C-alpha positions as MATLAB code, in Angstrom:
seq = 'XXXXXXXXXXXXXXXXXXXXXXXXXXXXXXXXXXXXXXXXXXXXXXXXXXXXXXXXXXXXXXXXXXXXXXXXXXXXXXXXXXXXXXXXXXXXXXXXXXXXXXXXXXXXXXXXXXXXXXXXXXXXXXXXXXXXXXXXXXXXXXXXXXXXXXXXXXXXXXXXXXXXXXXXXXXXXXXXXXXXXXXXXXXXXXXXXXXXXXXXXXXXXXXXXXXXXXXXXXXXXXXXXXXXXXXXXXXXXXXXXXXXXXXXXXXXXXXXXXXXXXXXXXXXXXXXXXXXXXXXXXXXXXXXXXXXXXXXXXXXXXXXXXXXXXXXXXXXXXXXXXXXXXXXXXXXXXXXXXXXXXXXXXXXXXXXXXXXXXXXXXXXX';
ca = [
      16.189  -63.369   -6.196;
      17.104  -67.125   -5.469;
      20.884  -66.983   -5.931;
      21.083  -70.844   -6.024;
      19.301  -71.491   -9.344;
      21.475  -70.018  -12.055;
      19.160  -69.528  -15.482;
      21.894  -69.925  -18.366;
      20.805  -68.743  -21.566;
      22.453  -70.293  -25.010;
      23.824  -67.675  -26.918;
      24.341  -67.431  -30.660;
      26.986  -65.064  -31.897;
      25.890  -65.349  -35.803;
      24.943  -61.208  -35.834;
      27.796  -59.674  -37.254;
      29.637  -60.359  -40.717;
      32.441  -62.804  -41.365;
      34.317  -63.423  -44.640;
      33.411  -67.042  -44.756;
      29.740  -66.634  -44.754;
      30.017  -63.448  -47.205;
      31.308  -66.169  -49.600;
      29.051  -68.998  -48.808;
      25.593  -67.128  -48.736;
      26.186  -63.428  -49.939;
      27.564  -60.077  -49.223;
      26.778  -58.923  -45.827;
      25.004  -62.095  -44.614;
      24.345  -62.686  -40.611;
      21.610  -64.569  -38.922;
      19.251  -61.754  -39.477;
      18.789  -61.945  -43.245;
      17.325  -65.271  -42.742;
      15.040  -63.634  -39.971;
      14.090  -60.707  -41.886;
      12.840  -63.013  -44.811;
      10.521  -65.043  -43.016;
       6.981  -65.499  -44.169;
       3.780  -67.235  -42.530;
       3.379  -70.738  -43.756;
      -0.222  -70.787  -42.720;
      -2.765  -68.807  -41.102;
      -2.322  -67.652  -37.628;
       1.644  -68.637  -38.091;
       3.476  -66.065  -36.192;
       6.518  -65.127  -38.787;
       8.552  -62.856  -39.005;
       9.873  -62.418  -35.729;
      10.839  -58.680  -35.337;
      12.895  -57.599  -32.482;
      11.346  -54.961  -30.411;
      12.274  -51.440  -32.025;
      13.470  -53.206  -35.014;
      16.833  -53.683  -33.246;
      18.819  -55.736  -35.718;
      21.877  -55.443  -33.928;
      25.688  -56.089  -35.291;
      27.406  -57.901  -32.501;
      31.196  -56.466  -33.946;
      30.088  -53.727  -31.473;
      30.859  -54.840  -27.734;
      28.524  -52.098  -26.389;
      25.331  -54.258  -27.831;
      26.819  -57.378  -25.543;
      26.863  -54.982  -22.725;
      23.476  -54.058  -22.959;
      22.004  -57.562  -23.504;
      23.960  -58.456  -20.419;
      22.340  -55.805  -18.406;
      18.812  -56.831  -19.595;
      19.423  -60.398  -18.877;
      20.354  -59.776  -15.253;
      17.784  -57.400  -14.692;
      15.389  -60.259  -15.573;
      16.648  -63.037  -13.289;
      19.457  -64.867  -15.880;
      22.498  -65.767  -14.188;
      24.687  -65.613  -17.510;
      24.945  -66.736  -20.943;
      26.390  -69.893  -22.688;
      28.090  -68.793  -26.005;
      28.417  -71.121  -28.737;
      32.043  -71.503  -29.919;
      33.256  -72.701  -33.420;
      36.526  -74.296  -33.468;
      37.444  -76.349  -36.439;
      41.054  -77.830  -35.812;
      42.387  -74.244  -35.022;
      40.014  -72.388  -37.354;
      37.612  -70.003  -35.409;
      34.530  -68.685  -36.724;
      32.349  -66.017  -35.276;
      34.935  -65.474  -32.403;
      34.732  -61.701  -32.632;
      32.090  -61.117  -29.772;
      33.760  -63.419  -27.524;
      37.190  -61.711  -28.282;
      35.721  -58.781  -27.460;
      34.492  -60.115  -24.093;
      37.660  -61.329  -22.779;
      39.697  -58.346  -23.920;
      37.294  -55.509  -22.636;
      36.860  -57.303  -19.189;
      33.035  -56.313  -20.218;
      30.221  -57.011  -19.807;
      30.222  -58.093  -16.324;
      28.136  -61.085  -16.703;
      29.028  -64.629  -15.746;
      29.648  -67.005  -18.969;
      30.838  -70.149  -20.183;
      30.974  -71.850  -23.732;
      29.566  -74.881  -25.810;
      31.892  -75.959  -28.178;
      29.208  -76.581  -31.014;
      31.609  -79.442  -33.076;
      28.992  -79.930  -35.859;
      30.353  -79.546  -39.562;
      28.819  -76.499  -41.249;
      26.725  -77.125  -44.144;
      24.364  -75.498  -46.443;
      21.268  -76.869  -44.469;
      19.943  -73.650  -44.872;
      18.952  -74.179  -48.776;
      18.366  -77.882  -48.211;
      21.815  -78.997  -49.016;
      22.983  -80.760  -45.823;
      25.576  -83.149  -47.680;
      27.237  -80.016  -48.747;
      29.825  -79.432  -46.410;
      31.316  -75.794  -45.761;
      33.583  -76.375  -42.690;
      34.483  -79.654  -41.716;
      35.301  -80.931  -38.559;
      38.167  -83.636  -38.132;
      39.603  -84.725  -35.039;
      42.715  -85.489  -33.527;
      44.422  -85.345  -30.065;
      46.981  -83.005  -31.144;
      44.077  -80.590  -31.884;
      42.497  -80.959  -28.791;
      45.740  -79.813  -26.901;
      45.870  -76.948  -29.289;
      41.907  -76.431  -28.754;
      42.295  -76.517  -24.747;
      45.226  -74.223  -24.592;
      43.109  -71.735  -26.892;
      40.323  -72.008  -24.165;
      42.437  -71.757  -20.860;
      42.499  -67.929  -21.019;
      38.733  -67.760  -20.967;
      38.876  -70.142  -18.082;
      40.884  -67.681  -16.291;
      38.661  -64.840  -16.450;
      36.987  -64.053  -12.986;
      33.289  -64.034  -14.997;
      33.908  -67.529  -16.290;
      31.475  -69.739  -14.659;
      32.967  -72.374  -12.161;
      31.700  -75.076  -10.106;
      33.830  -75.466   -6.961;
      36.760  -73.681   -9.066;
      36.279  -76.397  -12.173;
      35.474  -74.356  -15.510;
      31.936  -75.235  -16.851;
      32.520  -76.399  -20.348;
      29.838  -77.990  -22.473;
      29.801  -79.621  -26.074;
      27.538  -80.113  -28.599;
      27.858  -83.659  -29.819;
      30.772  -85.457  -27.583;
      29.546  -88.932  -30.014;
      31.101  -87.419  -33.143;
      34.711  -87.217  -31.796;
      36.013  -90.834  -32.199;
      38.427  -90.563  -29.389;
      36.383  -88.187  -26.945;
      37.389  -89.773  -23.668;
      41.136  -89.179  -24.193;
      40.097  -85.948  -25.291;
      39.101  -84.930  -22.102;
      42.002  -86.611  -20.396;
      44.134  -84.097  -22.130;
      41.787  -81.516  -21.469;
      41.686  -82.170  -17.646;
      45.320  -82.319  -17.398;
      45.871  -79.037  -19.112;
      43.773  -77.168  -16.937;
      44.942  -78.749  -13.835;
      48.653  -77.637  -15.086;
      47.299  -74.306  -15.185;
      46.043  -74.278  -11.502;
      42.538  -75.142  -11.775;
      41.128  -78.329   -9.521;
      39.819  -79.996  -12.513;
      37.102  -79.137  -15.783;
      33.279  -79.473  -15.258;
      32.253  -81.372  -18.683;
      28.557  -81.170  -19.887;
      27.307  -82.942  -22.710;
      24.627  -81.414  -24.501;
      21.635  -84.295  -24.998;
      20.505  -82.947  -28.262;
      21.197  -86.226  -30.581;
      22.542  -89.429  -28.347;
      20.484  -89.073  -25.292;
      20.503  -91.052  -22.228;
      24.053  -91.591  -22.021;
      25.764  -92.011  -18.763;
      28.544  -89.206  -19.229;
      31.323  -90.645  -17.777;
      31.731  -93.049  -20.527;
      32.579  -89.928  -22.512;
      34.845  -89.024  -19.908;
      32.149  -86.006  -18.830;
      30.780  -85.249  -15.629;
      27.124  -84.469  -16.444;
      24.522  -84.575  -19.237;
      21.892  -81.310  -20.047;
      18.675  -81.481  -21.610;
      18.177  -79.412  -24.817;
      14.626  -78.314  -25.351;
      12.671  -78.676  -27.385;
      13.081  -82.617  -27.179;
      11.718  -83.758  -30.437;
      11.504  -87.164  -28.494;
       8.539  -85.523  -26.440;
       6.908  -83.587  -28.913;
       3.857  -85.538  -29.341;
       2.092  -86.431  -32.422;
       1.590  -83.448  -35.296;
      -0.963  -81.255  -34.998;
      -4.162  -81.913  -36.820;
      -4.514  -85.527  -36.253;
      -6.938  -85.156  -33.924;
     -10.035  -84.770  -36.065;
      -8.257  -87.675  -38.406;
     -11.466  -87.234  -41.077;
     -10.668  -83.526  -41.406;
      -6.895  -84.465  -41.351;
      -7.252  -87.078  -44.454;
      -9.321  -84.927  -46.342;
      -6.884  -82.330  -46.129;
      -4.104  -84.462  -46.608;
      -5.649  -85.458  -50.011;
      -6.253  -82.294  -51.119;
      -2.489  -81.506  -50.463;
      -1.330  -84.692  -52.420;
      -3.528  -83.811  -55.011;
      -2.329  -80.637  -55.525;
      -5.710  -79.181  -55.354;
      -5.216  -77.137  -52.059;
      -1.517  -77.434  -51.056;
      -0.846  -76.659  -47.474;
       2.426  -76.100  -45.965;
       1.093  -77.937  -42.770;
       1.938  -81.325  -44.796;
       5.312  -79.903  -45.781;
       6.535  -78.958  -42.266;
       6.547  -80.363  -38.634;
       4.278  -79.035  -36.680;
       3.800  -79.840  -33.136;
       1.786  -78.396  -29.990;
       4.163  -76.409  -27.604;
       1.246  -77.134  -24.501;
       1.987  -80.616  -25.366;
       5.456  -80.698  -25.499;
       5.570  -78.893  -22.260;
       3.796  -81.303  -20.885;
       5.804  -84.322  -22.143;
       9.185  -82.394  -20.992;
       7.661  -81.957  -17.276;
       7.014  -85.467  -17.299;
       9.986  -87.108  -18.500;
      11.767  -89.880  -16.032;
      14.648  -88.570  -14.206;
      18.007  -90.087  -15.321;
      20.355  -91.775  -13.013;
      23.118  -89.788  -13.530;
      23.547  -85.720  -13.046;
      20.833  -83.925  -15.641;
      20.883  -80.182  -16.135;
      17.303  -79.312  -17.358;
      16.634  -76.974  -20.069;
      13.242  -74.803  -21.322;
      12.748  -72.896  -24.284;
      10.162  -70.061  -24.660;
       9.448  -71.159  -28.135;
      10.847  -73.102  -31.522;
      10.212  -72.367  -35.408;
      13.264  -72.849  -37.844;
      11.114  -71.804  -40.624;
      13.088  -68.611  -41.189;
      16.052  -70.861  -41.863;
      14.454  -73.599  -44.036;
      11.445  -73.086  -46.690;
      10.244  -76.758  -46.288;
      10.493  -79.648  -43.496;
      10.853  -76.900  -40.760;
      10.005  -77.582  -37.333;
       7.586  -75.695  -35.499;
       5.570  -75.425  -32.552;
       2.156  -73.391  -32.349;
       0.160  -72.257  -29.255;
       3.177  -71.224  -27.060;
       2.439  -68.408  -24.596;
       4.780  -66.542  -21.958;
       2.482  -67.705  -19.384;
       2.784  -71.614  -20.572;
       6.763  -71.087  -20.207;
       6.384  -69.578  -17.182;
       4.878  -72.665  -15.861;
       7.060  -74.704  -17.355;
      10.232  -72.746  -15.994;
       8.980  -72.697  -12.238;
       8.236  -76.927  -12.734;
      11.885  -77.054  -13.805;
      13.177  -74.622  -10.909;
      11.675  -76.829   -8.609;
      13.322  -79.949  -10.567;
      16.418  -78.342  -10.199;
      16.443  -77.754   -6.330;
      14.947  -81.097   -5.508;
      17.721  -83.061   -7.920;
      21.168  -81.013   -7.909;
      23.378  -79.977   -4.919;
      22.991  -76.182   -3.955;
      26.474  -75.367   -5.743;
      25.217  -77.052   -9.166;
      21.639  -75.676   -9.619;
      22.146  -74.412  -13.375;
      18.977  -74.444  -15.611;
      19.886  -73.908  -19.206;
      17.263  -71.623  -21.465;
      17.231  -72.379  -25.074;
      17.863  -69.550  -25.977;
      18.644  -66.072  -25.789;
      18.816  -65.195  -29.213;
      18.385  -67.990  -31.702;
      15.914  -65.475  -33.867;
      16.177  -67.813  -36.932;
      14.839  -70.737  -34.832;
      12.221  -68.989  -32.920;
      13.524  -69.477  -29.514;
      14.265  -65.889  -28.170;
      14.222  -64.383  -24.549;
      14.876  -61.207  -26.401;
      12.071  -58.946  -26.845;
      10.262  -58.571  -30.039;
       7.464  -56.655  -31.493;
       4.563  -59.355  -30.427;
       5.380  -60.189  -26.761;
       7.961  -57.397  -25.705;
       9.195  -58.519  -22.308;
       6.614  -61.150  -21.577;
       8.944  -64.261  -21.736;
      11.456  -62.246  -19.520;
       8.954  -61.141  -16.827;
       7.914  -65.177  -16.872;
      11.368  -66.163  -16.177;
      12.160  -63.307  -13.832;
       9.070  -64.738  -11.647;
      10.029  -68.530  -11.847;
      13.362  -67.948  -10.547;
      12.637  -65.591   -7.759;
];
């Protein structure tokens, strides 16, 4: 196993009940609720995604995370990057992380990504209805970093040159982000760390010099919609126009016109060919993407994905990482370990089994 390359998979903790989700979405809601309800939208559409052995786990039990970590390490992952939800001192979905910290198991490297967006009713199409608002203040930034320091002190926490690695999903939403990072850096230094290693996720505002927001680096977030290419179906324009007319006149409605459907092979080719930024930039790969489990209409999905093509993408990004990053900073992000509601999961399913994990393991040898 190549010890320099460190593949880190984003990790969604929404597989246990919380009071707020029960109130907003109904009793017993977890991510599995959407996943189980998914249906194919057109002929050949792969839905629902069913975990291997129907393993619809509950993350309130830390043994689940222990088993996941064992599997991840066996197939070449270096660690997990857990999404972390902080709303002015209010935490959501924190149970798996608190268990991880308290039990000192599993023994897998990890870091955190502050998912700092408002929570809205996106899943039923009401994006403007805010369920949990994200407000910002420098006082809150101080409280936030003090909450995080016990995680940073954990020996499993991922560090670069002794600096805890901390990601932020949307730095552009914080009106005083530069000042916030100054507070964060000052506090961790008081606790004996040389500094923080801050990475901004480039899923919305891209191509921004990280230092302008007080960050050290940026990371790609796959799939990058800017590189999706044309929607599928347009290669044969005559057929496309005829089907569009049949759809708009309601003679033959088609989900292919009420959703955004792209080619995974085109995506991979375009992502691999992206120009290299002038600043420090980590790459990201994704086994697939299909958020139709969460959205009845206007879903985004990629078709014609295969484990083998994912393996090709992974190998190319391993090569990029070796060529462009110092040996002690060779992180490669994967979206994701368990985004089942977005069809982006390294975790094995009934259709592909362990094939995606096997391709990752081969790529990072």
